[in-house]
C-alpha positions as a printed Julia matrix, in Angstrom:
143×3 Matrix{Float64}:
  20.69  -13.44   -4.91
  18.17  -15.58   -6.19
  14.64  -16.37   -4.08
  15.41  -19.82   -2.5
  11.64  -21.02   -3.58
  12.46  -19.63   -7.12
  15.59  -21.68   -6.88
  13.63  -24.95   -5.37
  11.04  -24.22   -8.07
  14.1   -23.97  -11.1
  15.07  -27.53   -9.81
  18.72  -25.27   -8.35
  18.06  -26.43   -4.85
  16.91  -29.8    -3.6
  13.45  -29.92   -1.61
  11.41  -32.72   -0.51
   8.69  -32.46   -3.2
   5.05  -33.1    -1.67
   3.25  -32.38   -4.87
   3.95  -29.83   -8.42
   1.67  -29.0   -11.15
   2.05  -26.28  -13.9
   1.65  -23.55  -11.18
   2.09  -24.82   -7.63
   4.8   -26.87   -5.69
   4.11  -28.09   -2.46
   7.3   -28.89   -0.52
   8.3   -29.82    3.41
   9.29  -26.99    5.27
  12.98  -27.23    5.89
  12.55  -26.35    9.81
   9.34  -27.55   10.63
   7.22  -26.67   13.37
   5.65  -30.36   13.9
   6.12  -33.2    11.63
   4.51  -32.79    7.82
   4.93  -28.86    8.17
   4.14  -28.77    4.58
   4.33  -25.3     2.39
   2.51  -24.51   -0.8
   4.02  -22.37   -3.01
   3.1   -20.46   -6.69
   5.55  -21.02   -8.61
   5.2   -17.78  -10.12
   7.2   -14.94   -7.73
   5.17  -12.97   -5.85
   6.18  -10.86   -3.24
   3.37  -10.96   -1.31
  -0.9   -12.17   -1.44
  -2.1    -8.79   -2.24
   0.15   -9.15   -5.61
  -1.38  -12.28   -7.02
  -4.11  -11.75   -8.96
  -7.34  -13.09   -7.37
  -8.17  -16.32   -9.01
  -4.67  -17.37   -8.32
  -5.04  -16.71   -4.4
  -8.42  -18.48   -4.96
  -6.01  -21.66   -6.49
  -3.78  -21.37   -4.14
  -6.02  -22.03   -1.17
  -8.29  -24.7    -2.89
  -5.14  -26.45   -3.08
  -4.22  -25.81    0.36
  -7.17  -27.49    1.77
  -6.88  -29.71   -0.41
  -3.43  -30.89    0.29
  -4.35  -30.24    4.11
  -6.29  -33.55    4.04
  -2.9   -35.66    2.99
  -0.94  -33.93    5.53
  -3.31  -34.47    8.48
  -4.05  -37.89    6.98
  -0.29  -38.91    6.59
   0.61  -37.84   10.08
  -2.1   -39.09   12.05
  -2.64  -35.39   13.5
  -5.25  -34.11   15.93
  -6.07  -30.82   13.98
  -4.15  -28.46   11.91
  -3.38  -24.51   11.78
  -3.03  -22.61    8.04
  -0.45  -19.68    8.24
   0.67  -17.18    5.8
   2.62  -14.15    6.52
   3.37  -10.97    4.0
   5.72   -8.53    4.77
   9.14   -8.37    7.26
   6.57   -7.02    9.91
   4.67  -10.27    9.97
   7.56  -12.92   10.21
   7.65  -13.86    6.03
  11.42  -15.2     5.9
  11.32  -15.64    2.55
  10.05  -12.67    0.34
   7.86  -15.03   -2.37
   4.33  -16.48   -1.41
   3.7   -19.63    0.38
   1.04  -21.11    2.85
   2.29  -23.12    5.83
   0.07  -26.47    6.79
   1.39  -27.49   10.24
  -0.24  -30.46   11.95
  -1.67  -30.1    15.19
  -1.34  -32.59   18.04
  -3.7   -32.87   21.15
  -0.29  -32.22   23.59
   1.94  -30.15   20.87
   2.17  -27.01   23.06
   2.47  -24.72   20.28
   0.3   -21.82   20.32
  -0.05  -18.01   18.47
   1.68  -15.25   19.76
   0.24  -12.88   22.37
  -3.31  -11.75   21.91
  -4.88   -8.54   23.33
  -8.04   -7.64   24.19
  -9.8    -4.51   22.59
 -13.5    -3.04   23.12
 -16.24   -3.12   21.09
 -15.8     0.17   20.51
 -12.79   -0.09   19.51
 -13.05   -3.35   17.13
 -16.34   -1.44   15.07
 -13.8     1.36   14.62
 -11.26   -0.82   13.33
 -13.52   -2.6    11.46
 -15.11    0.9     9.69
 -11.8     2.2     8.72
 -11.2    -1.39    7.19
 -14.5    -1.05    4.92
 -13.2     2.42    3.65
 -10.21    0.85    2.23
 -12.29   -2.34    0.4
 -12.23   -1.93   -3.63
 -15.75   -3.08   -5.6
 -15.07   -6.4    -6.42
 -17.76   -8.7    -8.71
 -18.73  -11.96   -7.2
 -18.17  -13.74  -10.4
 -14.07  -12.56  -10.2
 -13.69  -14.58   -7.31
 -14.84  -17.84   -9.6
């Protein structure tokens, strides 16, 4: 079965277009959390972030931001949250790259999941095993 962004991207299945160039589509999320729930997508497939070569997750969230200021503009909103999920284990639906903008109101009630709370200790442990697993990478990549 075909990716349902691949197939809103291949003009197969209808989507309320927000904005396309050659490599991005921004569309409205069918099942929006608050009005102008708005996802970019590449139109390339990728399964997940860590697949897309750098620049292009650079691209991706220059545009982001960049469409962010529409959205919030568009529906009058107080604030607004950035989400993007990769993997089964962290709620992506749909197996292909996208960023979520969802407007924020002052009274919206909608908040992240459960938090916990971990020692210092703990998070500089975390946070050295982290730095084990972080490739070189040259500033002028990121560009």
């Amino acid at each position: 079965m075909e990716c349902i962004f691949c197939s809103i991207i291949s003009k197969n299945r209808e989507a309320a277009y927000v904005y396309e160039n050659d490599r991005f589509i921004a569309i409205m999320d069918k099942y929006p959390i608050n009005i102008g729930h708005t996802l970019v997508i590449p139109k390339k497939h990728y399964h997940t972030i860590i697949d897309m070569p750098v620049n292009e997750v650079g691209m991706l969230f220059a545009l982001t931001a960049h469409l962010a200021k529409a959205v919030i503009k568009a529906v009058n909103s107080d604030g607004f949250s950035i989400g993007q999920n990769n993997g089964e284990a962290a709620n992506q639906i749909i197996p292909h790259v996208h960023v979520h903008i969802i407007p924020r109101f002052a009274n919206d009630k909608t908040r992240w999941s459960s938090r916990r709370f971990m020692t210092f200790e703990q998070l500089q442990n975390v946070a050295e095993n982290i730095r084990r697993y972080i490739e070189p990478i040259e500033i002028e990549e990121l560009v």
